[in-house]
Amino acid sequence: MHINLRICKNCCNFAVRMDFLEGLNPSQREAVTYTEGASLIVAGAGSGKTRVLTYRVAYLLSQGVPAGRIMALTFTNKAAREMKERIQKLVGEDARYLVMGTFHSVCTRLIRPYADLLGFTRDFSIYDTTDTKSVLKAICKEHGLDEKIYKPAAVYSRISIAKNRGISPDEYEKNSQLLREDREMRLYELPTVYALYQARLKATNAMDFDDLLINMLRLLNISPEVRERYQQQFQYILVDEYQDTNYIQFLLVKRFAEPQNNICVVGDDAQSIYSFRGADIRNILNFRQVYPQARLFKLEQNYRSTQNIVNAANSLIHKNINQIEKTVYSKKEQGQPLTLQAYMDDRTEALGVATHIQKMRHKGYNSFAVLYRTNAQSRVIEGELRKLNIPYRIYGGTSFYQRKEIKDALGYFRLAVNGRDNEALLRIVGFPGRGIGETTMKKVAVNATEHHRSYLDVMRAPEETGLEVNAGTKKKMQTFAGLIDTFHEQSDTMDAFQFAETVLRTSGVMTALATDLTQEGIDRAQNVQELLNAIREFVAQRQNEGIDYTPISDFLSEVSLLTDQDEHLEDTTERVTLMTVHAAKGLEFPVVFIVGMEENLFPSQFAERPQEIEEERRLLYVAVTRAMEQCHLSFAKQRFRNGSFSFASPSRFLKDIDRQYFSLQQSAASHQYSRPSEPGIPSFPRKPVFSTPVAPKTGPTTQLESDWKAGDRVSHRVFGQGTVNRIYRDEVTENDKIEIAFDTQGTKTLLLTHAKLERIEN
């Protein structure tokens, strides 16, 4: 029975508390009700982590803790919204005053009132990845750096790594490790680029994502008054996915929680897979060293997967040395064993997966996920799904807010709010066309840099900085600047939706889109209309939360901080989901296919050190635990990579999963099993357990292996013509190989059963 708190809020706390505890297992209940002091909740895969975090916040509220005293930090805005909605259902409207969101969104909210202490105005812009790369590209070009070496993505990655470690431009120049790594990549001028980039951000009144965290920490350090205010305000700190925090986030949480240390972190060290983004697993492994009095709670019951899947995942992850010991268990049915399939090559692997999905389509296509280690693996899988008319979605493709027409519209809003946002200006000045070309804007950029002015300042009054342009160009620039100035005034008087609608109409954006009657043009216009719908909903949501006035700057902050998972629009169409394992974290599917279980692919060829191998093993653990009912692993003996076929061997991780959890049922296509190539790897059939249809042969037939001999001239579809050197016989696995000296591609060794060679008659 649920109790309506709004009827009797003060007299029913005990009853409400008991209501919260119903349905929780003993471990969950203990973690929810322990609220004073530091605590670490280690939540195994599928153990109800979100439920515990949600109920813990609700429990605090039921104890009389004001919502504004609680800070809950998540890694996606979507997770924060869903948690807040659940809490509202439990305790009523008080939940809307919770300070809950991602690190970046909460820091943005807390920085703005004190931005002047950091040298910014409170209407500073937030540069997303695209903006950042654009600035870095411009800086490298201005200084004559080789664009083939100083690629924006590579430069951005290096700067982000430094920021996540709390390393400033000045400190970067003295860091021997970073400088050595830069030399190896020939990025000798990286320290200079970093310094120029930070100066450019400051000049344009902008921060990138990393700066939001760094400047929040800096604000707490330079202002005792601000630090004390926030520490007194937030009496309870909760952090989700703590295993994914970086060094700066660790310092931020620690500083916010002082001196009471009422901090609760929730996470799973076994699912720490984001070191490439700066995540540091030591934050969760060493939590009890930082807080010696902390209580440890383990959530070990998995509610998602069958016993076989959970036990297989346990046997895998227990091979890691650096971990917090726990044993996850499931009370669900035993379930089907995992299957392991060997294929001749990546194409037949993709076809096998597609065929299996087709046979099980009665489950609904949403039930299936195909997980892979690298994005490049999706191409061949997509091809086979299309051949069988199986609908699919690529999770992690171009998101709604990254589409050009949407970024153009947002560019107008950004520039109206912050006139120093040069990146926004460069994006929109040519759309719709105003006769202000690229040559003019290059002059503006150089002039603005020389005089330490924003581009808009120069365009507003070019004579003040001595910019030489003809009378016609000057008038066009001033007209544009006047339009933006008008928008700036309106941004302070209109709510976000009224403002957005006015800007898109007055600027000519809507007219320009409406005149393009191609299908692409119609789609773009519909997307911009959908943006207006999103802004309208945002304003309405804020009104429901008791906020009467919502400026466009609030919406821009929300959009700028969206994560990959937040950006996907609702899609009700039944589709198979394709994604990397990294993107799959936090999701679940009845049936999961994990493809490409090969050395140098999974684990990655770049994983060499023991800690890197352990993270790759954690990545596979995440993949396996996405499965609710069935988990199918597969590998190819030959894979087309970097323009040619190469032999592959099974992943070492397959030996880490106890053999008893694999299926050893006989294939309908073959009653004989090959010997396992390595100890500990389950035997698998010579043909896939789920049969692969063979397309009718057309054209020349493949020569039988027994017919080939040294000296034969052959033709291969990829490598061209060549001469057979020798034949390698394999009596155990029947994987006979042929060595061929190709005329233009050198000597290669191929599997005979898949070489598809044609004889060239002498």
PDB file of C-alpha atoms in Angstrom, residues 517-653:
ATOM      1  CA  LEU A 517      11.507  21.290 -51.271  1.00  0.00           C
ATOM      2  CA  THR A 518      13.867  18.335 -51.615  1.00  0.00           C
ATOM      3  CA  GLN A 519      13.328  15.448 -49.193  1.00  0.00           C
ATOM      4  CA  GLU A 520      16.499  16.431 -47.359  1.00  0.00           C
ATOM      5  CA  GLY A 521      15.253  20.011 -47.109  1.00  0.00           C
ATOM      6  CA  ILE A 522      11.886  18.898 -45.795  1.00  0.00           C
ATOM      7  CA  ASP A 523      13.620  16.707 -43.210  1.00  0.00           C
ATOM      8  CA  ARG A 524      15.770  19.632 -42.084  1.00  0.00           C
ATOM      9  CA  ALA A 525      12.742  21.890 -41.686  1.00  0.00           C
ATOM     10  CA  GLN A 526      10.960  19.206 -39.683  1.00  0.00           C
ATOM     11  CA  ASN A 527      14.010  18.791 -37.463  1.00  0.00           C
ATOM     12  CA  VAL A 528      14.074  22.516 -36.650  1.00  0.00           C
ATOM     13  CA  GLN A 529      10.360  22.367 -35.872  1.00  0.00           C
ATOM     14  CA  GLU A 530      11.113  19.456 -33.567  1.00  0.00           C
ATOM     15  CA  LEU A 531      13.735  21.635 -31.872  1.00  0.00           C
ATOM     16  CA  LEU A 532      11.033  24.230 -31.167  1.00  0.00           C
ATOM     17  CA  ASN A 533       8.870  21.461 -29.746  1.00  0.00           C
ATOM     18  CA  ALA A 534      11.724  20.429 -27.463  1.00  0.00           C
ATOM     19  CA  ILE A 535      12.130  24.006 -26.231  1.00  0.00           C
ATOM     20  CA  ARG A 536       8.385  24.315 -25.626  1.00  0.00           C
ATOM     21  CA  GLU A 537       8.439  21.093 -23.569  1.00  0.00           C
ATOM     22  CA  PHE A 538      11.480  22.321 -21.635  1.00  0.00           C
ATOM     23  CA  VAL A 539       9.703  25.545 -20.676  1.00  0.00           C
ATOM     24  CA  ALA A 540       6.559  23.633 -19.683  1.00  0.00           C
ATOM     25  CA  GLN A 541       8.604  21.231 -17.565  1.00  0.00           C
ATOM     26  CA  ARG A 542      10.242  24.117 -15.736  1.00  0.00           C
ATOM     27  CA  GLN A 543       6.834  25.688 -15.103  1.00  0.00           C
ATOM     28  CA  ASN A 544       5.687  22.418 -13.552  1.00  0.00           C
ATOM     29  CA  GLU A 545       8.703  22.648 -11.256  1.00  0.00           C
ATOM     30  CA  GLY A 546       7.557  26.078 -10.086  1.00  0.00           C
ATOM     31  CA  ILE A 547       9.943  28.125 -12.263  1.00  0.00           C
ATOM     32  CA  ASP A 548       7.939  30.895 -13.906  1.00  0.00           C
ATOM     33  CA  TYR A 549      10.579  32.275 -16.276  1.00  0.00           C
ATOM     34  CA  THR A 550      12.955  30.143 -18.336  1.00  0.00           C
ATOM     35  CA  PRO A 551      15.505  32.047 -20.452  1.00  0.00           C
ATOM     36  CA  ILE A 552      17.044  30.517 -23.542  1.00  0.00           C
ATOM     37  CA  SER A 553      20.392  30.302 -21.726  1.00  0.00           C
ATOM     38  CA  ASP A 554      18.950  27.599 -19.448  1.00  0.00           C
ATOM     39  CA  PHE A 555      17.949  25.497 -22.453  1.00  0.00           C
ATOM     40  CA  LEU A 556      21.383  25.984 -24.031  1.00  0.00           C
ATOM     41  CA  SER A 557      23.044  24.727 -20.862  1.00  0.00           C
ATOM     42  CA  GLU A 558      20.796  21.672 -20.861  1.00  0.00           C
ATOM     43  CA  VAL A 559      21.509  20.853 -24.511  1.00  0.00           C
ATOM     44  CA  SER A 560      25.239  21.518 -24.285  1.00  0.00           C
ATOM     45  CA  LEU A 561      25.577  18.937 -21.546  1.00  0.00           C
ATOM     46  CA  LEU A 562      23.695  16.109 -23.206  1.00  0.00           C
ATOM     47  CA  THR A 563      25.575  12.799 -23.274  1.00  0.00           C
ATOM     48  CA  ASP A 564      25.460  10.117 -25.948  1.00  0.00           C
ATOM     49  CA  GLN A 565      22.717   8.173 -24.199  1.00  0.00           C
ATOM     50  CA  ASP A 566      20.653  11.323 -23.632  1.00  0.00           C
ATOM     51  CA  GLU A 567      20.686  12.293 -27.289  1.00  0.00           C
ATOM     52  CA  HIS A 568      18.800   9.372 -28.775  1.00  0.00           C
ATOM     53  CA  LEU A 569      15.241  10.208 -29.787  1.00  0.00           C
ATOM     54  CA  GLU A 570      12.483   7.805 -28.903  1.00  0.00           C
ATOM     55  CA  ASP A 571      12.085   5.227 -31.657  1.00  0.00           C
ATOM     56  CA  THR A 572       9.151   2.867 -31.351  1.00  0.00           C
ATOM     57  CA  THR A 573      10.101   0.830 -34.427  1.00  0.00           C
ATOM     58  CA  GLU A 574      11.223  -2.721 -33.666  1.00  0.00           C
ATOM     59  CA  ARG A 575      14.921  -2.905 -34.522  1.00  0.00           C
ATOM     60  CA  VAL A 576      18.005  -4.939 -33.716  1.00  0.00           C
ATOM     61  CA  THR A 577      20.493  -2.796 -31.817  1.00  0.00           C
ATOM     62  CA  LEU A 578      24.124  -2.627 -32.949  1.00  0.00           C
ATOM     63  CA  MET A 579      26.662  -0.956 -30.705  1.00  0.00           C
ATOM     64  CA  THR A 580      30.109  -1.072 -29.191  1.00  0.00           C
ATOM     65  CA  VAL A 581      30.402  -2.659 -25.773  1.00  0.00           C
ATOM     66  CA  HIS A 582      31.301   0.736 -24.316  1.00  0.00           C
ATOM     67  CA  ALA A 583      27.999   2.158 -25.535  1.00  0.00           C
ATOM     68  CA  ALA A 584      26.063  -0.815 -24.117  1.00  0.00           C
ATOM     69  CA  LYS A 585      26.900  -0.131 -20.479  1.00  0.00           C
ATOM     70  CA  GLY A 586      23.732   0.387 -18.462  1.00  0.00           C
ATOM     71  CA  LEU A 587      21.506  -1.347 -21.009  1.00  0.00           C
ATOM     72  CA  GLU A 588      20.016  -4.837 -21.127  1.00  0.00           C
ATOM     73  CA  PHE A 589      18.592  -7.148 -23.811  1.00  0.00           C
ATOM     74  CA  PRO A 590      17.020 -10.608 -23.746  1.00  0.00           C
ATOM     75  CA  VAL A 591      19.455 -11.900 -26.383  1.00  0.00           C
ATOM     76  CA  VAL A 592      23.015 -10.608 -26.832  1.00  0.00           C
ATOM     77  CA  PHE A 593      25.564 -11.506 -29.526  1.00  0.00           C
ATOM     78  CA  ILE A 594      29.192 -10.659 -28.788  1.00  0.00           C
ATOM     79  CA  VAL A 595      31.164 -10.887 -32.024  1.00  0.00           C
ATOM     80  CA  GLY A 596      34.877 -10.692 -32.799  1.00  0.00           C
ATOM     81  CA  MET A 597      36.184 -12.607 -29.774  1.00  0.00           C
ATOM     82  CA  GLU A 598      39.734 -12.671 -31.149  1.00  0.00           C
ATOM     83  CA  GLU A 599      43.195 -11.742 -30.011  1.00  0.00           C
ATOM     84  CA  ASN A 600      44.207  -8.192 -31.002  1.00  0.00           C
ATOM     85  CA  LEU A 601      40.548  -7.299 -31.297  1.00  0.00           C
ATOM     86  CA  PHE A 602      39.093  -8.305 -27.932  1.00  0.00           C
ATOM     87  CA  PRO A 603      41.367  -7.718 -26.078  1.00  0.00           C
ATOM     88  CA  SER A 604      42.454  -4.789 -28.195  1.00  0.00           C
ATOM     89  CA  GLN A 605      45.830  -4.865 -29.881  1.00  0.00           C
ATOM     90  CA  PHE A 606      46.637  -1.687 -27.948  1.00  0.00           C
ATOM     91  CA  ALA A 607      46.153  -3.343 -24.552  1.00  0.00           C
ATOM     92  CA  GLU A 608      49.619  -4.402 -23.416  1.00  0.00           C
ATOM     93  CA  ARG A 609      50.076  -3.594 -19.728  1.00  0.00           C
ATOM     94  CA  PRO A 610      48.418  -5.809 -17.071  1.00  0.00           C
ATOM     95  CA  GLN A 611      46.004  -3.045 -16.021  1.00  0.00           C
ATOM     96  CA  GLU A 612      44.962  -2.576 -19.646  1.00  0.00           C
ATOM     97  CA  ILE A 613      44.257  -6.278 -20.050  1.00  0.00           C
ATOM     98  CA  GLU A 614      42.215  -6.198 -16.846  1.00  0.00           C
ATOM     99  CA  GLU A 615      40.114  -3.347 -18.219  1.00  0.00           C
ATOM    100  CA  GLU A 616      39.526  -5.307 -21.430  1.00  0.00           C
ATOM    101  CA  ARG A 617      38.370  -8.233 -19.292  1.00  0.00           C
ATOM    102  CA  ARG A 618      36.005  -5.896 -17.432  1.00  0.00           C
ATOM    103  CA  LEU A 619      34.720  -4.758 -20.810  1.00  0.00           C
ATOM    104  CA  LEU A 620      33.814  -8.339 -21.719  1.00  0.00           C
ATOM    105  CA  TYR A 621      32.186  -8.716 -18.298  1.00  0.00           C
ATOM    106  CA  VAL A 622      29.988  -5.729 -19.132  1.00  0.00           C
ATOM    107  CA  ALA A 623      29.115  -7.279 -22.486  1.00  0.00           C
ATOM    108  CA  VAL A 624      28.113 -10.648 -21.028  1.00  0.00           C
ATOM    109  CA  THR A 625      26.040  -9.092 -18.238  1.00  0.00           C
ATOM    110  CA  ARG A 626      23.935  -7.133 -20.737  1.00  0.00           C
ATOM    111  CA  ALA A 627      22.235 -10.452 -21.582  1.00  0.00           C
ATOM    112  CA  MET A 628      19.053 -11.417 -19.776  1.00  0.00           C
ATOM    113  CA  GLU A 629      18.264 -14.810 -21.327  1.00  0.00           C
ATOM    114  CA  GLN A 630      20.806 -15.766 -23.980  1.00  0.00           C
ATOM    115  CA  CYS A 631      24.423 -14.829 -24.662  1.00  0.00           C
ATOM    116  CA  HIS A 632      26.174 -15.908 -27.872  1.00  0.00           C
ATOM    117  CA  LEU A 633      29.903 -15.367 -28.381  1.00  0.00           C
ATOM    118  CA  SER A 634      31.703 -15.859 -31.674  1.00  0.00           C
ATOM    119  CA  PHE A 635      35.017 -15.368 -33.421  1.00  0.00           C
ATOM    120  CA  ALA A 636      36.326 -15.582 -36.963  1.00  0.00           C
ATOM    121  CA  LYS A 637      39.385 -17.547 -38.020  1.00  0.00           C
ATOM    122  CA  GLN A 638      40.090 -14.963 -40.697  1.00  0.00           C
ATOM    123  CA  ARG A 639      39.135 -11.297 -40.676  1.00  0.00           C
ATOM    124  CA  PHE A 640      39.317  -8.623 -43.353  1.00  0.00           C
ATOM    125  CA  ARG A 641      41.245  -5.753 -41.741  1.00  0.00           C
ATOM    126  CA  ASN A 642      43.258  -2.900 -43.173  1.00  0.00           C
ATOM    127  CA  GLY A 643      42.528  -3.947 -46.735  1.00  0.00           C
ATOM    128  CA  SER A 644      43.477  -7.623 -46.477  1.00  0.00           C
ATOM    129  CA  PHE A 645      42.561 -10.892 -44.803  1.00  0.00           C
ATOM    130  CA  SER A 646      44.559 -11.858 -41.736  1.00  0.00           C
ATOM    131  CA  PHE A 647      44.434 -14.967 -39.594  1.00  0.00           C
ATOM    132  CA  ALA A 648      42.919 -14.631 -36.142  1.00  0.00           C
ATOM    133  CA  SER A 649      43.156 -16.727 -33.006  1.00  0.00           C
ATOM    134  CA  PRO A 650      40.495 -17.017 -30.299  1.00  0.00           C
ATOM    135  CA  SER A 651      40.564 -14.435 -27.528  1.00  0.00           C
ATOM    136  CA  ARG A 652      42.457 -15.393 -24.377  1.00  0.00           C
ATOM    137  CA  PHE A 653      39.344 -14.359 -22.433  1.00  0.00           C
TER     138      PHE A 653
END
